[in-house]
Amino acid sequence: MQLIVADTGGHIAITVKEPRIDAAIATSFKDKMREIVLQGRKPVQMDMRSVDFMDSSGLGAMVAVRKALPSELPIILVGMTPNVERVFRLTRMDTVFQIQSEVT
């Protein structure tokens, strides 16, 4: 699992360096992400530019991570590829996660 994690003070910045978040890595992705977000207890900004594919297992892992955080702490998904963004919009998960086009 390739994740680059930085605490910026105001939020946890996570760069996902995996081309796919699918059934093959969903469980390890979920476990590692939960560990990161629960330790930080801050808003999370995820740079998703490297992710070209996400299936329902990957989406389920993302939802599990979202549920691990208190509702007032957002997970902001940044730089999603069109295929991955489509998965979020079709499943209405764009109402659960904040989506931005550029890393801030």
Coordinates of N, CA and C in Angstrom, one line a residue:
M1 N 0.8 -1.2 0.0 CA 0.0 0.0 0.0 C 0.9 1.2 0.0
Q2 N 0.8 2.0 -1.0 CA 1.6 3.2 -1.1 C 0.8 4.5 -0.8
L3 N 1.0 5.0 0.4 CA 0.4 6.2 0.8 C 1.5 7.1 1.4
I4 N 1.4 8.4 1.0 CA 2.4 9.4 1.5 C 1.5 10.3 2.5
V5 N 1.9 10.4 3.7 CA 1.1 11.1 4.7 C 1.9 12.2 5.3
A6 N 1.3 13.4 5.4 CA 1.9 14.6 6.0 C 0.9 15.3 6.9
D7 N 1.3 15.7 8.0 CA 0.4 16.5 8.9 C 0.8 18.0 8.7
T8 N -0.2 18.7 8.1 CA 0.1 20.1 7.7 C -0.2 21.0 8.9
G9 N -0.7 20.5 10.0 CA -1.1 21.3 11.1 C -2.6 21.5 11.1
G10 N -3.2 21.9 10.0 CA -4.6 22.1 9.9 C -5.3 20.8 9.4
H11 N -4.7 20.0 8.7 CA -5.3 18.7 8.2 C -4.2 17.7 7.9
I12 N -4.7 16.5 7.7 CA -3.8 15.4 7.3 C -3.8 15.3 5.8
A13 N -2.7 15.4 5.1 CA -2.6 15.3 3.7 C -2.1 13.9 3.3
I14 N -2.9 13.2 2.6 CA -2.6 11.8 2.2 C -2.5 11.8 0.6
T15 N -1.4 11.3 0.1 CA -1.3 11.1 -1.4 C -1.4 9.6 -1.6
V16 N -2.4 9.2 -2.4 CA -2.5 7.8 -2.7 C -1.7 7.5 -3.9
K17 N -0.8 6.6 -3.8 CA 0.1 6.3 -4.9 C -0.2 4.9 -5.5
E18 N -1.5 4.5 -5.5 CA -1.9 3.3 -6.1 C -2.7 3.5 -7.3
P19 N -2.5 2.8 -8.4 CA -3.3 3.0 -9.6 C -4.8 2.5 -9.5
R20 N -4.9 1.5 -8.6 CA -6.2 0.9 -8.4 C -6.6 0.7 -6.9
I21 N -7.8 1.0 -6.6 CA -8.3 0.7 -5.3 C -9.5 -0.3 -5.5
D22 N -9.2 -1.6 -5.5 CA -10.1 -2.6 -5.8 C -10.1 -3.7 -4.8
A23 N -10.8 -4.8 -5.1 CA -10.9 -5.9 -4.1 C -9.5 -6.4 -3.7
A24 N -8.5 -6.4 -4.5 CA -7.2 -6.9 -4.2 C -6.6 -6.2 -3.0
I25 N -6.8 -4.9 -2.9 CA -6.1 -4.1 -1.8 C -7.1 -3.3 -0.9
A26 N -8.4 -3.5 -1.1 CA -9.4 -2.7 -0.3 C -9.3 -2.9 1.2
T27 N -9.1 -4.1 1.6 CA -9.0 -4.3 3.1 C -7.7 -3.7 3.7
S28 N -6.6 -3.9 3.0 CA -5.4 -3.2 3.5 C -5.4 -1.7 3.4
F29 N -6.0 -1.2 2.4 CA -6.2 0.2 2.2 C -7.1 0.8 3.4
K30 N -8.2 0.1 3.6 CA -9.1 0.5 4.7 C -8.4 0.5 6.0
D31 N -7.7 -0.6 6.3 CA -7.1 -0.7 7.6 C -6.0 0.4 7.8
K32 N -5.2 0.6 6.8 CA -4.1 1.6 6.9 C -4.7 3.0 7.0
M33 N -5.7 3.3 6.2 CA -6.4 4.7 6.2 C -7.0 4.9 7.6
R34 N -7.7 3.9 8.1 CA -8.3 4.1 9.4 C -7.3 4.4 10.5
E35 N -6.2 3.7 10.5 CA -5.1 3.9 11.4 C -4.6 5.4 11.3
I36 N -4.4 5.9 10.1 CA -3.9 7.2 9.8 C -4.9 8.3 10.3
V37 N -6.2 8.1 9.9 CA -7.2 9.2 10.3 C -7.5 9.2 11.8
L38 N -7.5 8.0 12.4 CA -7.8 8.0 13.8 C -6.7 8.5 14.7
Q39 N -5.5 8.4 14.2 CA -4.3 8.9 14.9 C -4.3 10.4 14.8
G40 N -4.7 11.0 13.6 CA -4.6 12.4 13.4 C -5.7 13.2 13.9
R41 N -7.0 12.6 13.9 CA -8.2 13.3 14.4 C -8.3 14.7 13.8
K42 N -8.0 14.9 12.5 CA -8.1 16.2 11.9 C -8.8 15.9 10.5
P43 N -9.3 17.0 9.9 CA -9.8 16.9 8.5 C -8.7 16.2 7.6
V44 N -9.2 15.5 6.6 CA -8.3 14.7 5.8 C -8.4 15.2 4.3
Q45 N -7.3 15.5 3.7 CA -7.3 15.8 2.3 C -6.5 14.7 1.5
M46 N -7.2 14.0 0.6 CA -6.6 12.9 -0.1 C -6.4 13.3 -1.5
D47 N -5.1 13.2 -1.9 CA -4.7 13.4 -3.3 C -4.9 12.1 -4.1
M48 N -5.9 12.1 -5.0 CA -6.3 10.9 -5.7 C -5.8 10.8 -7.1
R49 N -4.9 11.7 -7.5 CA -4.5 11.8 -8.9 C -4.0 10.5 -9.5
S50 N -3.4 9.7 -8.7 CA -2.8 8.4 -9.2 C -3.7 7.3 -9.4
V51 N -4.9 7.4 -8.8 CA -5.9 6.3 -8.8 C -6.7 6.4 -10.1
D52 N -6.5 5.4 -11.0 CA -7.3 5.3 -12.3 C -8.5 4.5 -12.2
F53 N -8.6 3.6 -11.2 CA -9.7 2.7 -11.1 C -10.1 2.4 -9.7
M54 N -11.4 2.4 -9.4 CA -12.0 2.0 -8.1 C -13.2 1.2 -8.3
D55 N -13.3 0.1 -7.7 CA -14.5 -0.8 -7.8 C -15.3 -0.6 -6.5
S56 N -16.4 -1.4 -6.4 CA -17.2 -1.3 -5.2 C -16.5 -1.7 -3.9
S57 N -15.5 -2.5 -4.0 CA -14.8 -2.8 -2.8 C -14.0 -1.6 -2.3
G58 N -13.4 -0.9 -3.3 CA -12.6 0.3 -3.0 C -13.5 1.4 -2.4
L59 N -14.7 1.5 -3.0 CA -15.7 2.5 -2.5 C -16.1 2.1 -1.1
G60 N -16.4 0.9 -0.9 CA -16.7 0.4 0.5 C -15.6 0.7 1.5
A61 N -14.4 0.6 1.1 CA -13.3 0.9 2.0 C -13.3 2.4 2.3
M62 N -13.5 3.2 1.3 CA -13.6 4.7 1.5 C -14.7 5.1 2.4
V63 N -15.9 4.4 2.3 CA -17.0 4.7 3.2 C -16.7 4.3 4.6
A64 N -16.0 3.2 4.8 CA -15.6 2.7 6.1 C -14.6 3.7 6.8
V65 N -13.7 4.3 6.0 CA -12.8 5.3 6.5 C -13.6 6.5 6.9
R66 N -14.6 6.9 6.1 CA -15.4 8.1 6.4 C -16.1 7.9 7.7
K67 N -16.7 6.7 7.9 CA -17.4 6.4 9.1 C -16.5 6.4 10.4
A68 N -15.2 6.2 10.2 CA -14.3 6.1 11.3 C -14.1 7.5 11.9
L69 N -14.3 8.6 11.1 CA -14.1 9.9 11.6 C -15.4 10.5 12.0
P70 N -15.3 11.4 13.0 CA -16.5 12.2 13.4 C -17.1 13.0 12.2
S71 N -18.3 13.2 12.1 CA -19.0 13.8 11.0 C -18.5 15.2 10.7
E72 N -18.0 15.9 11.8 CA -17.5 17.3 11.6 C -16.1 17.4 11.0
L73 N -15.5 16.2 10.9 CA -14.1 16.2 10.2 C -14.3 15.7 8.8
P74 N -14.1 16.5 7.8 CA -14.4 16.1 6.4 C -13.2 15.3 5.9
I75 N -13.5 14.5 4.8 CA -12.5 13.9 4.0 C -12.7 14.5 2.6
I76 N -11.7 15.2 2.2 CA -11.7 16.0 0.9 C -10.9 15.2 -0.1
L77 N -11.6 14.8 -1.2 CA -10.9 14.1 -2.2 C -10.5 15.0 -3.3
V78 N -9.3 15.0 -3.7 CA -8.7 16.0 -4.6 C -8.1 15.3 -5.8
G79 N -8.4 15.9 -7.0 CA -7.7 15.5 -8.2 C -8.1 14.1 -8.7
M80 N -9.4 13.8 -8.5 CA -9.8 12.5 -9.0 C -9.9 12.4 -10.5
T81 N -9.5 11.2 -11.0 CA -9.6 11.0 -12.5 C -11.1 10.9 -12.8
P82 N -11.4 11.1 -14.1 CA -12.8 11.1 -14.5 C -13.5 9.7 -14.1
N83 N -12.8 8.6 -14.3 CA -13.4 7.3 -14.0 C -13.7 7.1 -12.5
V84 N -12.8 7.6 -11.7 CA -13.1 7.4 -10.2 C -14.1 8.4 -9.8
E85 N -14.1 9.6 -10.3 CA -15.1 10.6 -9.9 C -16.5 10.1 -10.4
R86 N -16.6 9.5 -11.5 CA -17.9 9.0 -12.0 C -18.4 7.9 -11.0
V87 N -17.6 7.1 -10.4 CA -18.0 6.1 -9.4 C -18.7 6.8 -8.2
F88 N -18.0 7.9 -7.8 CA -18.6 8.7 -6.6 C -19.9 9.3 -7.0
R89 N -20.0 9.9 -8.2 CA -21.2 10.6 -8.6 C -22.4 9.6 -8.8
L90 N -22.1 8.5 -9.5 CA -23.2 7.5 -9.8 C -23.7 6.9 -8.5
T91 N -22.9 6.8 -7.5 CA -23.3 6.2 -6.2 C -23.8 7.2 -5.2
R92 N -23.7 8.5 -5.6 CA -24.1 9.6 -4.8 C -23.2 9.8 -3.6
M93 N -22.0 9.2 -3.6 CA -21.0 9.4 -2.6 C -20.4 10.8 -2.7
D94 N -20.7 11.5 -3.7 CA -20.2 12.9 -3.8 C -21.0 13.8 -2.8
T95 N -22.1 13.2 -2.2 CA -22.8 14.0 -1.2 C -22.2 13.7 0.2
V96 N -21.4 12.6 0.3 CA -20.8 12.2 1.6 C -19.3 12.8 1.7
F97 N -18.6 12.8 0.6 CA -17.2 13.2 0.5 C -17.2 14.6 -0.2
Q98 N -16.3 15.5 0.2 CA -16.1 16.7 -0.5 C -15.1 16.4 -1.6
I99 N -15.5 16.9 -2.8 CA -14.6 16.7 -4.0 C -14.1 18.0 -4.5
Q100 N -12.8 18.1 -4.7 CA -12.2 19.3 -5.3 C -11.3 18.9 -6.4
S101 N -11.2 19.8 -7.4 CA -10.4 19.4 -8.6 C -8.9 19.6 -8.4
E102 N -8.5 20.5 -7.4 CA -7.0 20.8 -7.3 C -6.6 20.7 -5.8
V103 N -5.3 20.3 -5.7 CA -4.7 20.2 -4.3 C -4.5 21.6 -3.8
T104 N -4.9 21.8 -2.5 CA -4.6 23.1 -1.9 C -3.6 23.0 -0.8

